[in-house]
Amino acid sequence: MRKRWILIGVLLLMAITPLIDVTKVQAAKVLFDGTSSAEQLKALASINKIRQQMGLDEVKLDPALVKAAINHARYANANFTIKSEGDLSIEVKGREFFTQQTPKERVLTSGLSGEVTEIMETVYMKERAYDEFDMASEINELAVMHDRREVMLTPAVASIGIARVGKSTVIVGAVKSEGVMTTPATASLFPYDGMTRVWSGNIYKMNAQQLIQGEATTLTVFSSLRDVADIKAKLSTQAGNRHISIPLSVKKLNSGYGYVLTAQRQLRGDREYTAEVSFQSGGETLVKKWTFKTSPFLYQLNIDDMPLLSAPPLNIVNGISEVPMRYLFELFGARVEWNKATRTITAEKNGLSLKMTIDDHTAYINGQAVQMNSPPHLYGYSTYVPLRFISETFGYDVEYDPIERSVDIWTGLL
């Protein structure tokens, strides 16, 4: 009898469920959209803390810019994804939450007072749980990206609007005619002088040669005027008694208020770097020299003082460092062949031929037999070869640091 009443109760519940007003249940779920004044003030404080370190005036929140930022954040959240490409500042009429097509039109619609000479906007898309969201942390993350920091750190920007809705963060900055700076021009830098824990460009790529040629840390040089020209820049560090110069690519900011300098190789972790720049602005030459220190990270293998963060872990056998065969030969730009039947490895580069056999201490360099302290080994599906022997065969120096537990390869090419 009891089972029968339970069954009847279940059937009744199933019958009345469609009559429940589910809209009231759904309405109880409030998604934090990041537009509250408390979060905006925290974000503003983070921006002004960076600007203060750079020697810039503080920016203020402007109600019209905040409104424009919220409007576009809603549009972006509804119409873009984290994989969306192109100009995310442009809205298309007819789509959900459309306000105006361009950032300047949206700002004017929001009621910004005074004559506006320029509007800057950055849109950042990222999936993040609502309960983990923090606008102050978001600002610090955006400052790492050269194409995101421009709105926050341009000297001529005096007022901004900040909003986050769902997966979209929008920052709008305004340069008003009465706020445009006049000569003499001043220069500011990011990373700022004395900054520590600077992102060092953790780029992960499968091909070792691509890793060496990849981009890394970005430096931004700002001017208080937008007539910048003729920049010259250097970035360097010291590795013991070696002076290391890091090549830089130079690109003018979209706003015209400065340049982005991108290191063309990864920077070493926990290392001090010195940057020097000179450029024309306001009819004079501005010269700046400053230092910053990169964040520490764990690494095991470096080439010419550059950490190879995608390198596989070193295998230490009787104090001898071994690395996967193909990775090391690709790193050196050598052509490598593996003969499965004879278990032999042949590598060639610039007329030099190296032949080794698994578990055999005898190697052949251009046909001449030489002895290795450690032969190649098979570990699972990977062939490991002695790092020092291979490096020195190709004419490179190898240094081992027992304190940092790292191995440095010096090619002499820098």
Short mmCIF file of C-alpha atoms in Angstrom, two decimals:
data_model
loop_
_atom_site.label_atom_id
_atom_site.label_comp_id
_atom_site.label_asym_id
_atom_site.label_seq_id
_atom_site.Cartn_x
_atom_site.Cartn_y
_atom_site.Cartn_z
CA MET A 1 0.00 0.00 0.00
CA ARG A 2 2.83 2.39 0.91
CA LYS A 3 4.53 1.85 -2.45
CA ARG A 4 1.23 2.59 -4.20
CA TRP A 5 0.89 5.99 -2.46
CA ILE A 6 4.50 6.88 -3.33
CA LEU A 7 3.80 6.06 -6.98
CA ILE A 8 0.63 8.19 -6.95
CA GLY A 9 2.60 11.09 -5.41
CA VAL A 10 5.25 10.91 -8.12
CA LEU A 11 2.61 10.90 -10.85
CA LEU A 12 0.86 13.94 -9.32
CA LEU A 13 4.15 15.84 -9.12
CA MET A 14 4.87 15.11 -12.78
CA ALA A 15 1.40 16.35 -13.68
CA ILE A 16 1.62 19.71 -11.91
CA THR A 17 5.28 20.53 -12.75
CA PRO A 18 4.38 22.26 -16.06
CA LEU A 19 2.11 24.60 -14.07
CA ILE A 20 4.99 25.96 -11.95
CA ASP A 21 6.13 29.46 -12.94
CA VAL A 22 9.77 28.69 -13.78
CA THR A 23 10.43 32.32 -14.66
CA LYS A 24 10.37 33.18 -10.97
CA VAL A 25 12.92 30.47 -10.26
CA GLN A 26 15.21 31.71 -13.04
CA ALA A 27 14.82 35.32 -11.92
CA ALA A 28 16.42 34.42 -8.60
CA LYS A 29 19.73 33.73 -10.38
CA VAL A 30 21.54 37.05 -10.61
CA LEU A 31 24.66 37.08 -12.77
CA PHE A 32 27.24 39.60 -11.66
CA ASP A 33 28.05 41.76 -14.68
CA GLY A 34 30.96 43.77 -13.32
CA THR A 35 29.30 47.14 -13.81
CA SER A 36 28.81 47.95 -10.13
CA SER A 37 30.46 51.11 -8.91
CA ALA A 38 32.50 49.16 -6.35
CA GLU A 39 34.14 47.01 -9.03
CA GLN A 40 34.70 49.99 -11.30
CA LEU A 41 36.40 51.89 -8.48
CA LYS A 42 38.69 48.93 -7.78
CA ALA A 43 39.60 48.78 -11.46
CA LEU A 44 40.20 52.53 -11.51
CA ALA A 45 42.51 52.24 -8.50
CA SER A 46 44.52 49.53 -10.28
CA ILE A 47 44.89 51.70 -13.39
CA ASN A 48 45.94 54.75 -11.41
CA LYS A 49 48.45 52.74 -9.40
CA ILE A 50 50.21 51.80 -12.64
CA ARG A 51 49.97 55.35 -13.99
CA GLN A 52 51.47 56.71 -10.78
CA GLN A 53 54.47 54.38 -11.15
CA MET A 54 54.86 55.67 -14.72
CA GLY A 55 54.77 59.30 -13.58
CA LEU A 56 51.37 60.01 -15.16
CA ASP A 57 48.37 61.93 -13.87
CA GLU A 58 45.44 59.92 -12.59
CA VAL A 59 42.41 59.27 -14.78
CA LYS A 60 38.83 59.65 -13.58
CA LEU A 61 35.64 57.74 -14.25
CA ASP A 62 33.27 59.67 -16.49
CA PRO A 63 29.55 58.69 -16.27
CA ALA A 64 29.06 58.98 -20.04
CA LEU A 65 32.11 56.82 -20.74
CA VAL A 66 30.96 54.27 -18.18
CA LYS A 67 27.56 54.14 -19.87
CA ALA A 68 29.19 53.69 -23.29
CA ALA A 69 31.41 50.93 -21.90
CA ILE A 70 28.44 49.10 -20.36
CA ASN A 71 26.43 49.37 -23.58
CA HIS A 72 29.19 47.93 -25.71
CA ALA A 73 30.09 45.26 -23.15
CA ARG A 74 26.49 44.01 -23.39
CA TYR A 75 26.69 44.03 -27.17
CA ALA A 76 30.05 42.22 -27.20
CA ASN A 77 28.90 39.60 -24.71
CA ALA A 78 25.85 38.84 -26.84
CA ASN A 79 27.50 38.91 -30.27
CA PHE A 80 31.17 37.94 -29.84
CA THR A 81 33.01 34.90 -28.55
CA ILE A 82 36.52 34.54 -27.15
CA LYS A 83 37.57 33.42 -30.65
CA SER A 84 36.05 36.39 -32.47
CA GLU A 85 38.46 38.26 -34.73
CA GLY A 86 38.45 41.65 -36.41
CA ASP A 87 37.53 45.00 -34.89
CA LEU A 88 35.49 44.17 -31.79
CA SER A 89 34.72 47.86 -31.25
CA ILE A 90 32.37 48.00 -34.25
CA GLU A 91 28.68 47.26 -33.75
CA VAL A 92 26.29 46.11 -36.48
CA LYS A 93 22.83 47.62 -36.62
CA GLY A 94 20.07 45.10 -36.05
CA ARG A 95 22.03 42.88 -33.70
CA GLU A 96 21.12 42.45 -30.05
CA PHE A 97 22.05 45.39 -27.78
CA PHE A 98 23.11 47.59 -30.72
CA THR A 99 23.73 51.20 -29.64
CA GLN A 100 25.87 52.95 -32.25
CA GLN A 101 28.39 51.70 -34.77
CA THR A 102 31.64 53.28 -33.51
CA PRO A 103 33.07 54.01 -30.04
CA LYS A 104 32.90 57.78 -30.61
CA GLU A 105 29.25 57.59 -31.69
CA ARG A 106 28.41 55.52 -28.61
CA VAL A 107 30.16 58.01 -26.32
CA LEU A 108 28.38 60.99 -27.87
CA THR A 109 25.06 59.17 -27.57
CA SER A 110 25.84 58.61 -23.88
CA GLY A 111 26.07 62.37 -23.33
CA LEU A 112 29.78 63.13 -22.92
CA SER A 113 30.21 66.87 -22.41
CA GLY A 114 32.91 68.98 -24.01
CA GLU A 115 34.57 68.68 -27.38
CA VAL A 116 36.05 65.22 -27.93
CA THR A 117 39.15 64.96 -30.09
CA GLU A 118 39.63 61.22 -29.77
CA ILE A 119 37.99 58.13 -28.28
CA MET A 120 39.97 54.95 -27.57
CA GLU A 121 38.42 51.61 -26.73
CA THR A 122 39.64 48.12 -25.95
CA VAL A 123 37.45 45.01 -25.87
CA TYR A 124 38.68 41.88 -24.12
CA MET A 125 36.83 38.57 -24.36
CA LYS A 126 37.53 35.86 -21.80
CA GLU A 127 35.51 33.06 -20.26
CA ARG A 128 35.48 33.33 -16.49
CA ALA A 129 33.21 32.15 -13.71
CA TYR A 130 31.12 35.00 -12.34
CA ASP A 131 31.95 34.23 -8.73
CA GLU A 132 35.68 34.40 -9.54
CA PHE A 133 35.49 37.74 -11.27
CA ASP A 134 37.58 40.65 -10.00
CA MET A 135 37.96 43.86 -12.02
CA ALA A 136 41.20 44.84 -10.29
CA SER A 137 42.83 41.55 -11.31
CA GLU A 138 41.44 42.00 -14.79
CA ILE A 139 43.24 45.34 -15.13
CA ASN A 140 46.58 43.84 -14.12
CA GLU A 141 46.04 41.09 -16.69
CA LEU A 142 45.20 43.60 -19.43
CA ALA A 143 48.29 45.68 -18.63
CA VAL A 144 50.45 42.74 -19.72
CA MET A 145 49.01 42.97 -23.25
CA HIS A 146 50.41 45.81 -25.32
CA ASP A 147 47.24 46.11 -27.41
CA ARG A 148 45.09 46.39 -24.27
CA ARG A 149 47.16 48.73 -22.11
CA GLU A 150 47.07 51.65 -24.56
CA VAL A 151 43.69 53.03 -23.44
CA MET A 152 44.61 52.85 -19.76
CA LEU A 153 48.12 54.27 -19.94
CA THR A 154 48.17 56.87 -22.74
CA PRO A 155 49.18 60.18 -21.06
CA ALA A 156 46.64 62.31 -22.97
CA VAL A 157 43.68 60.22 -21.72
CA ALA A 158 42.14 61.97 -18.72
CA SER A 159 38.84 60.11 -18.26
CA ILE A 160 37.70 56.55 -18.82
CA GLY A 161 34.75 54.19 -18.55
CA ILE A 162 35.05 50.57 -17.42
CA ALA A 163 32.58 47.69 -17.64
CA ARG A 164 32.41 43.94 -17.77
CA VAL A 165 29.34 41.99 -18.82
CA GLY A 166 29.62 38.22 -18.93
CA LYS A 167 32.74 37.34 -20.88
CA SER A 168 33.34 40.87 -22.20
CA THR A 169 35.45 43.62 -20.63
CA VAL A 170 35.38 47.07 -22.22
CA ILE A 171 37.49 50.12 -21.37
CA VAL A 172 36.78 53.44 -23.09
CA GLY A 173 39.11 56.44 -22.86
CA ALA A 174 38.57 60.02 -24.01
CA VAL A 175 40.99 62.75 -25.05
CA LYS A 176 39.13 66.05 -24.84
CA SER A 177 40.33 69.19 -26.58
CA GLU A 178 40.86 70.99 -23.29
CA GLY A 179 42.88 68.04 -22.03
CA VAL A 180 45.33 67.80 -24.93
CA MET A 181 48.82 68.38 -23.65
CA THR A 182 51.16 70.91 -25.21
CA THR A 183 54.93 71.08 -25.49
CA PRO A 184 57.30 70.25 -24.01
CA ALA A 185 56.59 66.59 -24.62
CA THR A 186 57.14 64.04 -21.87
CA ALA A 187 57.79 60.30 -22.17
CA SER A 188 56.53 57.45 -20.02
CA LEU A 189 57.26 53.74 -20.11
CA PHE A 190 55.72 50.37 -19.39
CA PRO A 191 57.10 48.26 -17.80
CA TYR A 192 57.99 51.25 -15.64
CA ASP A 193 61.45 51.88 -14.22
CA GLY A 194 62.18 49.49 -11.36
CA MET A 195 59.18 47.27 -12.07
CA THR A 196 59.57 43.67 -10.91
CA ARG A 197 57.82 40.44 -11.86
CA VAL A 198 57.46 41.52 -15.48
CA TRP A 199 55.96 38.88 -17.77
CA SER A 200 58.81 37.22 -19.64
CA GLY A 201 57.00 35.87 -22.68
CA ASN A 202 56.08 32.26 -22.02
CA ILE A 203 55.51 31.12 -25.58
CA TYR A 204 54.96 27.40 -26.08
CA LYS A 205 55.64 26.05 -29.57
CA MET A 206 56.33 22.56 -30.77
CA ASN A 207 59.17 23.49 -33.10
CA ALA A 208 62.35 24.61 -31.35
CA GLN A 209 63.40 26.95 -34.17
CA GLN A 210 60.00 28.67 -34.04
CA LEU A 211 60.46 29.10 -30.31
CA ILE A 212 63.73 30.97 -30.78
CA GLN A 213 62.19 33.27 -33.38
CA GLY A 214 58.97 33.91 -31.45
CA GLU A 215 57.87 37.16 -29.90
CA ALA A 216 57.99 37.69 -26.17
CA THR A 217 57.79 40.60 -23.74
CA THR A 218 56.38 43.88 -25.06
CA LEU A 219 57.52 47.32 -23.90
CA THR A 220 55.46 50.43 -24.57
CA VAL A 221 56.92 53.91 -24.90
CA PHE A 222 54.33 56.69 -24.57
CA SER A 223 54.59 60.37 -25.41
CA SER A 224 52.31 63.12 -24.15
CA LEU A 225 52.05 64.22 -27.79
CA ARG A 226 51.09 62.16 -30.82
CA ASP A 227 53.82 63.38 -33.18
CA VAL A 228 56.35 60.67 -32.31
CA ALA A 229 58.98 59.74 -34.88
CA ASP A 230 62.47 58.29 -35.43
CA ILE A 231 62.62 55.94 -32.46
CA LYS A 232 65.80 54.06 -31.61
CA ALA A 233 65.65 51.35 -28.95
CA LYS A 234 67.91 48.80 -27.26
CA LEU A 235 67.24 46.03 -24.74
CA SER A 236 70.04 44.18 -22.99
CA THR A 237 71.06 42.15 -19.96
CA GLN A 238 74.16 40.67 -18.35
CA ALA A 239 74.79 36.92 -18.04
CA GLY A 240 77.94 36.74 -15.95
CA ASN A 241 80.59 38.49 -18.03
CA ARG A 242 78.50 38.19 -21.20
CA HIS A 243 76.56 41.18 -22.50
CA ILE A 244 73.36 39.97 -24.18
CA SER A 245 71.48 42.20 -26.64
CA ILE A 246 67.87 41.31 -27.40
CA PRO A 247 66.56 42.31 -30.84
CA LEU A 248 63.39 44.41 -30.83
CA SER A 249 60.67 44.95 -33.38
CA VAL A 250 59.11 48.42 -33.43
CA LYS A 251 55.50 49.31 -34.17
CA LYS A 252 53.74 52.63 -33.78
CA LEU A 253 50.68 52.68 -31.53
CA ASN A 254 47.34 53.00 -33.28
CA SER A 255 46.70 56.23 -31.39
CA GLY A 256 50.02 57.71 -32.52
CA TYR A 257 51.08 58.45 -28.94
CA GLY A 258 54.08 56.13 -28.90
CA TYR A 259 55.53 52.76 -29.85
CA VAL A 260 55.35 49.09 -28.95
CA LEU A 261 58.73 47.37 -28.72
CA THR A 262 58.52 43.58 -28.88
CA ALA A 263 61.40 41.37 -27.81
CA GLN A 264 62.13 38.89 -30.58
CA ARG A 265 63.12 36.16 -28.16
CA GLN A 266 61.99 35.01 -24.76
CA LEU A 267 63.52 36.77 -21.80
CA ARG A 268 65.19 34.95 -18.94
CA GLY A 269 63.18 34.60 -15.75
CA ASP A 270 64.18 36.50 -12.61
CA ARG A 271 66.65 38.64 -14.58
CA GLU A 272 67.21 42.40 -14.72
CA TYR A 273 67.02 44.02 -18.15
CA THR A 274 67.98 47.50 -19.28
CA ALA A 275 66.05 49.34 -21.99
CA GLU A 276 67.18 52.51 -23.75
CA VAL A 277 65.08 54.55 -26.17
CA SER A 278 65.27 57.87 -27.96
CA PHE A 279 62.64 59.40 -30.23
CA GLN A 280 61.40 62.70 -31.59
CA SER A 281 58.32 64.37 -30.11
CA GLY A 282 57.29 67.98 -29.63
CA GLY A 283 60.22 69.22 -31.68
CA GLU A 284 62.84 67.67 -29.41
CA THR A 285 64.63 64.39 -28.77
CA LEU A 286 63.38 62.44 -25.77
CA VAL A 287 65.84 59.98 -24.22
CA LYS A 288 64.93 57.37 -21.62
CA LYS A 289 66.85 54.58 -19.91
CA TRP A 290 65.28 52.25 -17.38
CA THR A 291 65.50 48.79 -15.85
CA PHE A 292 62.98 46.12 -14.97
CA LYS A 293 63.11 42.57 -13.65
CA THR A 294 61.27 39.58 -15.08
CA SER A 295 59.20 37.15 -13.06
CA PRO A 296 60.97 34.03 -11.84
CA PHE A 297 59.95 30.71 -13.32
CA LEU A 298 61.27 27.18 -13.31
CA TYR A 299 63.30 26.21 -16.35
CA GLN A 300 65.83 23.57 -17.18
CA LEU A 301 67.32 24.31 -20.58
CA ASN A 302 68.48 27.66 -22.02
CA ILE A 303 70.11 28.64 -25.30
CA ASP A 304 72.06 31.90 -25.54
CA ASP A 305 70.50 32.95 -22.22
CA MET A 306 66.96 32.32 -23.50
CA PRO A 307 64.83 29.82 -21.57
CA LEU A 308 63.34 27.09 -23.74
CA LEU A 309 60.08 26.77 -21.85
CA SER A 310 58.67 24.21 -24.25
CA ALA A 311 61.73 21.99 -23.86
CA PRO A 312 61.11 18.53 -22.41
CA PRO A 313 62.63 17.80 -18.99
CA LEU A 314 66.28 16.85 -18.94
CA ASN A 315 67.06 13.22 -18.19
CA ILE A 316 70.07 12.98 -15.88
CA VAL A 317 72.06 9.72 -16.16
CA ASN A 318 75.17 9.45 -13.98
CA GLY A 319 75.41 13.24 -13.92
CA ILE A 320 75.10 13.55 -17.72
CA SER A 321 72.20 15.56 -19.17
CA GLU A 322 70.21 13.92 -21.95
CA VAL A 323 67.42 15.39 -24.09
CA PRO A 324 65.13 13.98 -26.80
CA MET A 325 67.10 13.58 -30.02
CA ARG A 326 64.76 15.29 -32.46
CA TYR A 327 64.17 18.31 -30.23
CA LEU A 328 67.90 19.00 -29.84
CA PHE A 329 68.77 18.58 -33.51
CA GLU A 330 65.83 20.79 -34.57
CA LEU A 331 67.06 23.37 -32.07
CA PHE A 332 70.44 23.41 -33.80
CA GLY A 333 68.90 23.42 -37.27
CA ALA A 334 70.41 20.03 -38.18
CA ARG A 335 68.80 17.47 -40.47
CA VAL A 336 68.28 14.20 -38.60
CA GLU A 337 67.46 10.67 -39.76
CA TRP A 338 66.51 7.62 -37.69
CA ASN A 339 67.12 4.09 -38.97
CA LYS A 340 64.82 1.81 -37.04
CA ALA A 341 66.39 -1.40 -38.36
CA THR A 342 69.95 -0.55 -37.29
CA ARG A 343 68.88 1.80 -34.45
CA THR A 344 71.24 4.48 -35.73
CA ILE A 345 70.91 8.26 -35.69
CA THR A 346 72.46 10.45 -38.37
CA ALA A 347 72.52 14.24 -38.09
CA GLU A 348 73.97 16.66 -40.64
CA LYS A 349 74.55 20.40 -40.67
CA ASN A 350 76.89 22.62 -42.68
CA GLY A 351 79.02 19.72 -43.90
CA LEU A 352 79.31 18.07 -40.49
CA SER A 353 77.97 14.52 -40.14
CA LEU A 354 77.33 12.82 -36.80
CA LYS A 355 76.32 9.16 -36.54
CA MET A 356 75.36 7.37 -33.32
CA THR A 357 73.82 4.03 -32.38
CA ILE A 358 71.52 3.28 -29.46
CA ASP A 359 73.44 2.02 -26.38
CA ASP A 360 76.78 2.30 -28.23
CA HIS A 361 79.49 4.55 -26.74
CA THR A 362 81.15 5.00 -30.15
CA ALA A 363 80.02 7.87 -32.35
CA TYR A 364 81.31 8.88 -35.79
CA ILE A 365 82.02 12.50 -36.69
CA ASN A 366 82.59 12.79 -40.44
CA GLY A 367 83.46 9.08 -40.37
CA GLN A 368 85.99 9.34 -37.54
CA ALA A 369 85.26 7.29 -34.41
CA VAL A 370 85.04 9.11 -31.07
CA GLN A 371 84.00 7.89 -27.62
CA MET A 372 81.03 9.25 -25.67
CA ASN A 373 80.68 9.18 -21.89
CA SER A 374 77.02 8.30 -22.32
CA PRO A 375 75.45 6.65 -25.38
CA PRO A 376 71.98 7.41 -26.80
CA HIS A 377 69.13 5.69 -24.96
CA LEU A 378 65.57 4.72 -25.75
CA TYR A 379 62.97 5.78 -23.19
CA GLY A 380 59.53 4.64 -24.25
CA TYR A 381 59.05 6.02 -27.76
CA SER A 382 61.73 8.74 -27.45
CA THR A 383 65.44 8.61 -28.19
CA TYR A 384 67.55 10.60 -25.71
CA VAL A 385 71.04 11.81 -26.62
CA PRO A 386 73.84 13.37 -24.50
CA LEU A 387 73.36 17.13 -24.51
CA ARG A 388 76.98 18.22 -23.95
CA PHE A 389 78.45 15.85 -26.52
CA ILE A 390 76.00 16.88 -29.24
CA SER A 391 76.34 20.60 -28.47
CA GLU A 392 80.13 20.57 -28.46
CA THR A 393 80.21 18.48 -31.64
CA PHE A 394 78.38 21.33 -33.38
CA GLY A 395 80.78 23.87 -31.85
CA TYR A 396 78.62 25.16 -28.99
CA ASP A 397 79.60 25.68 -25.35
CA VAL A 398 77.64 24.10 -22.50
CA GLU A 399 77.49 25.29 -18.88
CA TYR A 400 75.72 23.62 -15.97
CA ASP A 401 74.50 25.62 -12.97
CA PRO A 402 73.94 23.28 -10.00
CA ILE A 403 72.28 26.02 -7.92
CA GLU A 404 69.66 26.87 -10.53
CA ARG A 405 69.74 23.28 -11.80
CA SER A 406 69.81 24.52 -15.36
CA VAL A 407 71.91 23.89 -18.45
CA ASP A 408 72.98 26.75 -20.74
CA ILE A 409 73.96 26.26 -24.38
CA TRP A 410 75.98 29.09 -25.92
CA THR A 411 76.08 29.14 -29.72
CA GLY A 412 78.21 32.27 -30.08
CA LEU A 413 75.72 33.61 -32.62
CA LEU A 414 74.64 36.54 -30.43
#
